[in-house]
Amino acid sequence: MPKTIGIISIKGGVGKTTIASSLASSLTSNFQKKVLLIDANYSAPNLGIHMDILSPESTIQEVLSNKSRMKSAIHNRFGVDVIPGSYMFQAQFNPLKLRDKINSIKNDYDFIILDSSPSLNEELLSTILASDNLFVVSTPDYPTLYCSLRAAKLAKQRGRPIAGIILNKVRDPSYELSLKEIESALEIPVVAKIPDDKSAARSLFLRMPIPIYKKHSKLSKEINRLGAALANKKEKRSILGLIMPNFKREQVNRQIMKENFYTSSFS
Ligand SMILES: Nc1ncnc2c1ncn2[C@@H]1O[C@H](COP(=O)(O)OP(=O)(O)OP(=O)(O)O)[C@@H](O)[C@H]1O
Ligand SMILES: [Mg+2]
């Protein structure tokens, strides 16, 4: 059954677009899934830059204002179907129509991935309401943790509890919040722990998703493990993971998430 996955946060710059584009290309190139990736950050849409679409023929805002059809707004890049946004769109549109628009072509895909806006308004709400499963992206610091708490509360109020935390830009664990602290504050499992990785800046400069630009980078490997869980495949373990199977807490969380993923969804 197709699944719509929303990648959210109410803090800017934590890595939503990087993760949405990387996850989409990992699911396509490593797990042969059919993926539609949509820019739902309508005010500041930059998914096109990550996916090498600089002058889109048609955009998500045109779709939401009934000026274009979903299928006409699809651009295929790196094997992923992408509906980008426009920085210049001026006319009125209704972000809350996103769910209905997705439903019109959902059956053509295995996954629909939504890159969301960090603004606490209808933009973020459109992703929350259109998603079957939500992941919140957080960095391991107090300001972002508080924003993630807020996002988790909002999603819960809307009947869409968050499936997992994607911890991004992990730099210096001795001076950062631990996985345990984050999980107990948010009461949500961490399902991926992505290091700060130079390949993020390089791939953005080259306008290629990281798993395509550098498939053996640390970031790509962790995204591939998350992709494997979502695609219901066995994840490739690190050598340490092979010696000590339960070594990494996020590996265990992913296993539990994988078991729940195919049984739970919102109606
Ligand atoms: N794991 C990482 N390591 C290093 N840099 C990263 C990582 N993840 C993202 N970045 C960088 O952080 C910056 C912000 O990333 P991104 O645009 O994905 O964030 P965002 O949450 O989508 O932001 P916004 O809320 O503004 O849409 C980019 O320059 C990106 O290359
Ligand atoms: Mg973004």
mmCIF file of C-alpha atoms and ligand atoms in Angstrom:
data_model
loop_
_atom_site.group_PDB
_atom_site.id
_atom_site.type_symbol
_atom_site.label_atom_id
_atom_site.label_comp_id
_atom_site.label_asym_id
_atom_site.label_seq_id
_atom_site.Cartn_x
_atom_site.Cartn_y
_atom_site.Cartn_z
ATOM 1 C CA MET A 1 0.000 0.000 0.000
ATOM 2 C CA PRO A 2 1.367 3.462 -0.876
ATOM 3 C CA LYS A 3 2.536 5.576 2.048
ATOM 4 C CA THR A 4 2.842 9.332 2.353
ATOM 5 C CA ILE A 5 5.756 10.309 4.573
ATOM 6 C CA GLY A 6 6.042 13.847 5.930
ATOM 7 C CA ILE A 7 9.456 15.195 6.936
ATOM 8 C CA ILE A 8 8.786 18.028 9.366
ATOM 9 C CA SER A 9 10.300 20.407 11.915
ATOM 10 C CA ILE A 10 9.364 23.850 13.117
ATOM 11 C CA LYS A 11 12.943 25.027 13.025
ATOM 12 C CA GLY A 12 14.552 26.088 9.787
ATOM 13 C CA GLY A 13 17.825 24.703 8.487
ATOM 14 C CA VAL A 14 17.830 21.424 10.436
ATOM 15 C CA GLY A 15 18.035 19.327 7.248
ATOM 16 C CA LYS A 16 14.470 18.511 6.139
ATOM 17 C CA THR A 17 15.094 19.085 2.434
ATOM 18 C CA THR A 18 18.465 17.323 2.544
ATOM 19 C CA ILE A 19 16.877 14.289 4.216
ATOM 20 C CA ALA A 20 13.718 14.259 2.052
ATOM 21 C CA SER A 21 15.746 14.343 -1.178
ATOM 22 C CA SER A 22 18.288 11.790 0.103
ATOM 23 C CA LEU A 23 15.625 9.387 1.344
ATOM 24 C CA ALA A 24 13.692 9.647 -1.934
ATOM 25 C CA SER A 25 16.760 8.880 -4.032
ATOM 26 C CA SER A 26 17.859 6.080 -1.693
ATOM 27 C CA LEU A 27 14.444 4.381 -1.913
ATOM 28 C CA THR A 28 14.553 4.683 -5.697
ATOM 29 C CA SER A 29 18.123 3.706 -6.412
ATOM 30 C CA ASN A 30 18.741 1.134 -3.677
ATOM 31 C CA PHE A 31 15.336 -0.413 -3.145
ATOM 32 C CA GLN A 32 13.709 0.022 -6.580
ATOM 33 C CA LYS A 33 10.727 1.875 -5.103
ATOM 34 C CA LYS A 34 8.600 4.306 -7.057
ATOM 35 C CA VAL A 35 8.774 7.624 -5.241
ATOM 36 C CA LEU A 36 7.054 10.976 -5.647
ATOM 37 C CA LEU A 37 8.852 13.816 -3.826
ATOM 38 C CA ILE A 38 6.875 17.025 -3.265
ATOM 39 C CA ASP A 39 8.015 20.463 -2.120
ATOM 40 C CA ALA A 40 5.470 21.456 0.516
ATOM 41 C CA ASN A 41 7.585 24.378 1.735
ATOM 42 C CA TYR A 42 5.519 26.804 -0.313
ATOM 43 C CA SER A 43 7.006 30.104 0.943
ATOM 44 C CA ALA A 44 10.639 29.071 0.664
ATOM 45 C CA PRO A 45 10.701 26.136 -1.738
ATOM 46 C CA ASN A 46 14.228 24.914 -2.355
ATOM 47 C CA LEU A 47 13.736 21.233 -3.086
ATOM 48 C CA GLY A 48 14.257 22.035 -6.783
ATOM 49 C CA ILE A 49 17.829 23.150 -6.065
ATOM 50 C CA HIS A 50 18.602 19.870 -4.275
ATOM 51 C CA MET A 51 17.091 17.899 -7.194
ATOM 52 C CA ASP A 52 18.563 19.963 -10.040
ATOM 53 C CA ILE A 53 15.316 21.581 -11.170
ATOM 54 C CA LEU A 54 16.045 25.272 -11.572
ATOM 55 C CA SER A 55 13.305 26.339 -13.994
ATOM 56 C CA PRO A 56 10.305 24.112 -13.333
ATOM 57 C CA GLU A 57 7.680 23.753 -16.045
ATOM 58 C CA SER A 58 4.938 23.625 -13.453
ATOM 59 C CA THR A 59 4.896 23.682 -9.660
ATOM 60 C CA ILE A 60 3.011 22.516 -6.579
ATOM 61 C CA GLN A 61 1.485 25.977 -6.080
ATOM 62 C CA GLU A 62 0.013 25.786 -9.588
ATOM 63 C CA VAL A 63 -1.450 22.390 -8.730
ATOM 64 C CA LEU A 64 -2.937 23.686 -5.463
ATOM 65 C CA SER A 65 -4.514 26.630 -7.262
ATOM 66 C CA ASN A 66 -5.990 24.295 -9.922
ATOM 67 C CA LYS A 67 -3.882 25.855 -12.670
ATOM 68 C CA SER A 68 -2.081 22.605 -13.331
ATOM 69 C CA ARG A 69 -2.593 18.874 -12.807
ATOM 70 C CA MET A 70 -0.364 16.758 -10.562
ATOM 71 C CA LYS A 71 0.921 14.700 -13.500
ATOM 72 C CA SER A 72 1.900 17.804 -15.500
ATOM 73 C CA ALA A 73 3.949 19.127 -12.571
ATOM 74 C CA ILE A 74 6.126 16.007 -12.287
ATOM 75 C CA HIS A 75 9.807 16.316 -13.208
ATOM 76 C CA ASN A 76 11.849 13.125 -13.180
ATOM 77 C CA ARG A 77 15.349 13.508 -11.706
ATOM 78 C CA PHE A 78 17.733 10.770 -10.540
ATOM 79 C CA GLY A 79 14.887 8.266 -10.965
ATOM 80 C CA VAL A 80 12.613 10.202 -8.569
ATOM 81 C CA ASP A 81 9.378 11.917 -9.636
ATOM 82 C CA VAL A 82 9.579 15.441 -8.190
ATOM 83 C CA ILE A 83 6.972 18.199 -7.910
ATOM 84 C CA PRO A 84 8.958 21.332 -7.099
ATOM 85 C CA GLY A 85 7.746 24.681 -5.802
ATOM 86 C CA SER A 86 8.132 28.193 -7.150
ATOM 87 C CA TYR A 87 9.708 31.138 -5.316
ATOM 88 C CA MET A 88 7.782 33.526 -7.538
ATOM 89 C CA PHE A 89 4.209 32.249 -7.311
ATOM 90 C CA GLN A 90 1.859 35.117 -6.476
ATOM 91 C CA ALA A 91 -1.734 33.848 -6.805
ATOM 92 C CA GLN A 92 -3.900 32.456 -3.998
ATOM 93 C CA PHE A 93 -3.829 28.733 -3.323
ATOM 94 C CA ASN A 94 -5.047 26.393 -0.622
ATOM 95 C CA PRO A 95 -2.233 24.315 1.002
ATOM 96 C CA LEU A 96 -4.841 22.117 2.672
ATOM 97 C CA LYS A 97 -5.804 20.652 -0.708
ATOM 98 C CA LEU A 98 -2.506 18.764 -0.756
ATOM 99 C CA ARG A 99 -3.971 15.554 0.652
ATOM 100 C CA ASP A 100 -6.721 15.366 -2.021
ATOM 101 C CA LYS A 101 -4.258 16.141 -4.793
ATOM 102 C CA ILE A 102 -1.955 13.365 -3.581
ATOM 103 C CA ASN A 103 -4.863 10.941 -3.345
ATOM 104 C CA SER A 104 -5.527 11.453 -7.061
ATOM 105 C CA ILE A 105 -2.216 9.777 -8.001
ATOM 106 C CA LYS A 106 -1.178 7.979 -4.829
ATOM 107 C CA ASN A 107 -1.700 4.508 -6.272
ATOM 108 C CA ASP A 108 1.018 5.100 -8.888
ATOM 109 C CA TYR A 109 3.668 5.147 -6.140
ATOM 110 C CA ASP A 110 5.161 3.145 -3.290
ATOM 111 C CA PHE A 111 6.083 6.308 -1.365
ATOM 112 C CA ILE A 112 5.158 9.968 -1.501
ATOM 113 C CA ILE A 113 7.669 12.061 0.454
ATOM 114 C CA LEU A 114 6.768 15.580 1.578
ATOM 115 C CA ASP A 115 9.419 18.180 2.336
ATOM 116 C CA SER A 116 7.686 20.592 4.695
ATOM 117 C CA SER A 117 7.818 24.194 5.745
ATOM 118 C CA PRO A 118 9.100 25.075 9.237
ATOM 119 C CA SER A 119 6.396 27.773 9.600
ATOM 120 C CA LEU A 120 3.737 27.079 12.201
ATOM 121 C CA ASN A 121 0.816 27.760 9.889
ATOM 122 C CA GLU A 122 -1.272 26.101 7.161
ATOM 123 C CA GLU A 123 1.892 25.228 5.248
ATOM 124 C CA LEU A 124 3.118 22.823 7.929
ATOM 125 C CA LEU A 125 -0.450 21.694 8.573
ATOM 126 C CA SER A 126 -0.850 20.678 4.937
ATOM 127 C CA THR A 127 2.032 18.196 5.339
ATOM 128 C CA ILE A 128 0.785 16.954 8.705
ATOM 129 C CA LEU A 129 -2.706 16.288 7.344
ATOM 130 C CA ALA A 130 -1.526 14.766 4.056
ATOM 131 C CA SER A 131 0.874 12.275 5.690
ATOM 132 C CA ASP A 132 0.349 8.679 6.769
ATOM 133 C CA ASN A 133 3.603 8.745 8.740
ATOM 134 C CA LEU A 134 5.529 11.715 10.082
ATOM 135 C CA PHE A 135 9.197 12.060 10.965
ATOM 136 C CA VAL A 136 10.528 15.060 12.819
ATOM 137 C CA VAL A 137 14.050 16.195 12.001
ATOM 138 C CA SER A 138 15.956 17.507 14.988
ATOM 139 C CA THR A 139 19.513 18.473 15.767
ATOM 140 C CA PRO A 140 20.988 17.489 19.152
ATOM 141 C CA ASP A 141 20.723 20.888 20.889
ATOM 142 C CA TYR A 142 18.247 22.422 23.344
ATOM 143 C CA PRO A 143 16.726 25.125 21.064
ATOM 144 C CA THR A 144 15.869 22.541 18.411
ATOM 145 C CA LEU A 145 14.667 20.048 21.004
ATOM 146 C CA TYR A 146 12.110 22.601 22.266
ATOM 147 C CA CYS A 147 10.924 23.204 18.690
ATOM 148 C CA SER A 148 10.653 19.448 18.164
ATOM 149 C CA LEU A 149 8.563 19.157 21.333
ATOM 150 C CA ARG A 150 6.211 21.756 19.884
ATOM 151 C CA ALA A 151 6.023 19.931 16.531
ATOM 152 C CA ALA A 152 5.328 16.621 18.286
ATOM 153 C CA LYS A 153 2.522 18.230 20.307
ATOM 154 C CA LEU A 154 0.957 19.815 17.232
ATOM 155 C CA ALA A 155 1.070 16.570 15.256
ATOM 156 C CA LYS A 156 -0.484 14.672 18.168
ATOM 157 C CA GLN A 157 -3.272 17.268 18.516
ATOM 158 C CA ARG A 158 -4.068 16.684 14.853
ATOM 159 C CA GLY A 159 -4.274 12.943 15.407
ATOM 160 C CA ARG A 160 -0.985 12.247 13.656
ATOM 161 C CA PRO A 161 1.607 11.191 16.213
ATOM 162 C CA ILE A 162 5.194 11.266 15.018
ATOM 163 C CA ALA A 163 6.653 7.881 14.038
ATOM 164 C CA GLY A 164 10.258 8.740 14.722
ATOM 165 C CA ILE A 165 12.929 11.355 15.180
ATOM 166 C CA ILE A 166 15.653 11.752 12.597
ATOM 167 C CA LEU A 167 18.567 13.220 14.484
ATOM 168 C CA ASN A 168 20.708 15.229 12.079
ATOM 169 C CA LYS A 169 24.051 17.059 12.102
ATOM 170 C CA VAL A 170 25.475 15.083 14.988
ATOM 171 C CA ARG A 171 28.903 16.664 15.526
ATOM 172 C CA ASP A 172 30.403 16.356 18.951
ATOM 173 C CA PRO A 173 28.439 13.961 21.162
ATOM 174 C CA SER A 174 30.283 15.077 24.331
ATOM 175 C CA TYR A 175 28.689 18.512 24.003
ATOM 176 C CA GLU A 176 25.345 17.454 22.561
ATOM 177 C CA LEU A 177 22.145 15.973 23.910
ATOM 178 C CA SER A 178 22.277 12.190 24.025
ATOM 179 C CA LEU A 179 19.890 9.961 22.183
ATOM 180 C CA LYS A 180 18.446 8.845 25.505
ATOM 181 C CA GLU A 181 17.809 12.439 26.658
ATOM 182 C CA ILE A 182 16.116 13.297 23.373
ATOM 183 C CA GLU A 183 13.941 10.198 23.391
ATOM 184 C CA SER A 184 12.810 10.695 26.949
ATOM 185 C CA ALA A 185 12.013 14.407 26.420
ATOM 186 C CA LEU A 186 9.997 13.773 23.258
ATOM 187 C CA GLU A 187 8.739 10.267 24.090
ATOM 188 C CA ILE A 188 9.429 9.343 20.461
ATOM 189 C CA PRO A 189 12.122 6.885 19.282
ATOM 190 C CA VAL A 190 15.153 8.091 17.337
ATOM 191 C CA VAL A 191 15.135 6.116 14.069
ATOM 192 C CA ALA A 192 18.226 7.576 12.427
ATOM 193 C CA LYS A 193 21.312 9.369 13.684
ATOM 194 C CA ILE A 194 22.958 11.281 10.855
ATOM 195 C CA PRO A 195 26.399 12.801 11.338
ATOM 196 C CA ASP A 196 27.438 16.241 10.246
ATOM 197 C CA ASP A 197 28.857 15.407 6.835
ATOM 198 C CA LYS A 198 30.773 17.544 4.358
ATOM 199 C CA SER A 199 29.131 15.696 1.492
ATOM 200 C CA ALA A 200 25.902 17.633 2.278
ATOM 201 C CA ALA A 201 27.393 20.966 1.207
ATOM 202 C CA ARG A 202 29.208 19.442 -1.755
ATOM 203 C CA SER A 203 26.158 17.630 -3.100
ATOM 204 C CA LEU A 204 24.027 20.767 -2.729
ATOM 205 C CA PHE A 205 26.615 22.739 -4.694
ATOM 206 C CA LEU A 206 26.462 20.084 -7.438
ATOM 207 C CA ARG A 207 22.655 19.819 -7.137
ATOM 208 C CA MET A 208 22.651 16.056 -6.599
ATOM 209 C CA PRO A 209 21.060 14.076 -3.747
ATOM 210 C CA ILE A 210 23.787 12.780 -1.415
ATOM 211 C CA PRO A 211 23.173 9.016 -1.994
ATOM 212 C CA ILE A 212 23.758 9.680 -5.716
ATOM 213 C CA TYR A 213 26.726 12.042 -5.265
ATOM 214 C CA LYS A 214 28.503 9.949 -2.639
ATOM 215 C CA LYS A 215 26.828 6.660 -1.899
ATOM 216 C CA HIS A 216 29.397 5.546 0.692
ATOM 217 C CA SER A 217 29.291 8.723 2.781
ATOM 218 C CA LYS A 218 28.259 8.317 6.416
ATOM 219 C CA LEU A 219 25.109 10.301 5.694
ATOM 220 C CA SER A 220 24.148 8.070 2.738
ATOM 221 C CA LYS A 221 24.749 4.904 4.755
ATOM 222 C CA GLU A 222 22.447 6.004 7.580
ATOM 223 C CA ILE A 223 19.790 7.199 5.120
ATOM 224 C CA ASN A 224 20.037 3.796 3.389
ATOM 225 C CA ARG A 225 19.442 2.039 6.724
ATOM 226 C CA LEU A 226 16.316 4.132 7.281
ATOM 227 C CA GLY A 227 15.282 3.477 3.666
ATOM 228 C CA ALA A 228 15.716 -0.273 4.193
ATOM 229 C CA ALA A 229 13.374 -0.185 7.203
ATOM 230 C CA LEU A 230 10.753 1.794 5.256
ATOM 231 C CA ALA A 231 11.073 -0.543 2.264
ATOM 232 C CA ASN A 232 10.711 -3.534 4.595
ATOM 233 C CA LYS A 233 14.174 -4.805 3.683
ATOM 234 C CA LYS A 234 17.047 -5.994 5.846
ATOM 235 C CA GLU A 235 19.422 -3.179 6.651
ATOM 236 C CA LYS A 236 23.143 -3.449 6.028
ATOM 237 C CA ARG A 237 24.787 -3.567 9.427
ATOM 238 C CA SER A 238 28.024 -1.845 10.280
ATOM 239 C CA ILE A 239 30.891 -4.157 11.358
ATOM 240 C CA LEU A 240 30.282 -3.146 14.985
ATOM 241 C CA GLY A 241 26.613 -3.946 14.533
ATOM 242 C CA LEU A 242 27.512 -7.420 13.269
ATOM 243 C CA ILE A 243 29.657 -8.193 16.307
ATOM 244 C CA MET A 244 27.140 -6.722 18.762
ATOM 245 C CA PRO A 245 23.726 -6.990 17.103
ATOM 246 C CA ASN A 246 21.919 -4.675 19.528
ATOM 247 C CA PHE A 247 24.759 -2.212 19.771
ATOM 248 C CA LYS A 248 22.921 0.751 18.340
ATOM 249 C CA ARG A 249 19.710 1.892 19.918
ATOM 250 C CA GLU A 250 18.447 3.488 16.710
ATOM 251 C CA GLN A 251 18.846 0.121 14.955
ATOM 252 C CA VAL A 252 16.517 -1.431 17.485
ATOM 253 C CA ASN A 253 14.082 1.463 17.106
ATOM 254 C CA ARG A 254 14.116 1.056 13.331
ATOM 255 C CA GLN A 255 13.269 -2.609 13.693
ATOM 256 C CA ILE A 256 10.259 -1.752 15.889
ATOM 257 C CA MET A 257 9.261 1.064 13.499
ATOM 258 C CA LYS A 258 9.480 -1.334 10.553
ATOM 259 C CA GLU A 259 7.162 -3.793 12.302
ATOM 260 C CA ASN A 260 4.625 -1.027 13.047
ATOM 261 C CA PHE A 261 5.004 0.779 9.745
ATOM 262 C CA TYR A 262 3.016 -1.644 7.637
ATOM 263 C CA THR A 263 0.191 -1.993 10.127
ATOM 264 C CA SER A 264 -0.408 1.612 11.243
ATOM 265 C CA SER A 265 -1.560 4.565 9.183
ATOM 266 C CA PHE A 266 -3.934 7.456 9.585
ATOM 267 C CA SER A 267 -7.236 7.562 7.831
HETATM 268 N N1 LIG B 1 24.026 15.987 8.030
HETATM 269 C C1 LIG B 1 24.421 17.159 7.556
HETATM 270 N N2 LIG B 1 25.726 17.513 7.624
HETATM 271 C C2 LIG B 1 26.164 18.716 7.179
HETATM 272 N N3 LIG B 1 25.356 19.645 6.628
HETATM 273 C C3 LIG B 1 24.048 19.353 6.537
HETATM 274 C C4 LIG B 1 23.502 18.106 6.981
HETATM 275 N N4 LIG B 1 22.172 18.111 6.740
HETATM 276 C C5 LIG B 1 21.892 19.298 6.156
HETATM 277 N N5 LIG B 1 23.008 20.044 6.034
HETATM 278 C C6 LIG B 1 23.123 21.408 5.480
HETATM 279 O O1 LIG B 1 22.335 22.280 6.278
HETATM 280 C C7 LIG B 1 21.754 23.298 5.468
HETATM 281 C C8 LIG B 1 20.255 23.304 5.681
HETATM 282 O O2 LIG B 1 19.739 22.066 5.206
HETATM 283 P P1 LIG B 1 18.264 21.963 4.604
HETATM 284 O O3 LIG B 1 18.033 23.013 3.587
HETATM 285 O O4 LIG B 1 18.077 20.546 4.217
HETATM 286 O O5 LIG B 1 17.419 22.302 5.912
HETATM 287 P P2 LIG B 1 15.843 22.542 6.028
HETATM 288 O O6 LIG B 1 15.425 22.014 7.346
HETATM 289 O O7 LIG B 1 15.173 21.967 4.837
HETATM 290 O O8 LIG B 1 15.755 24.123 5.993
HETATM 291 P P3 LIG B 1 14.426 25.020 5.768
HETATM 292 O O9 LIG B 1 13.626 24.912 7.016
HETATM 293 O O10 LIG B 1 14.983 26.377 5.565
HETATM 294 O O11 LIG B 1 13.715 24.480 4.567
HETATM 295 C C9 LIG B 1 22.164 22.993 4.029
HETATM 296 O O12 LIG B 1 23.270 23.800 3.714
HETATM 297 C C10 LIG B 1 22.566 21.523 4.057
HETATM 298 O O13 LIG B 1 23.562 21.204 3.084
HETATM 299 MG MG MG B 2 13.924 22.925 3.410
#
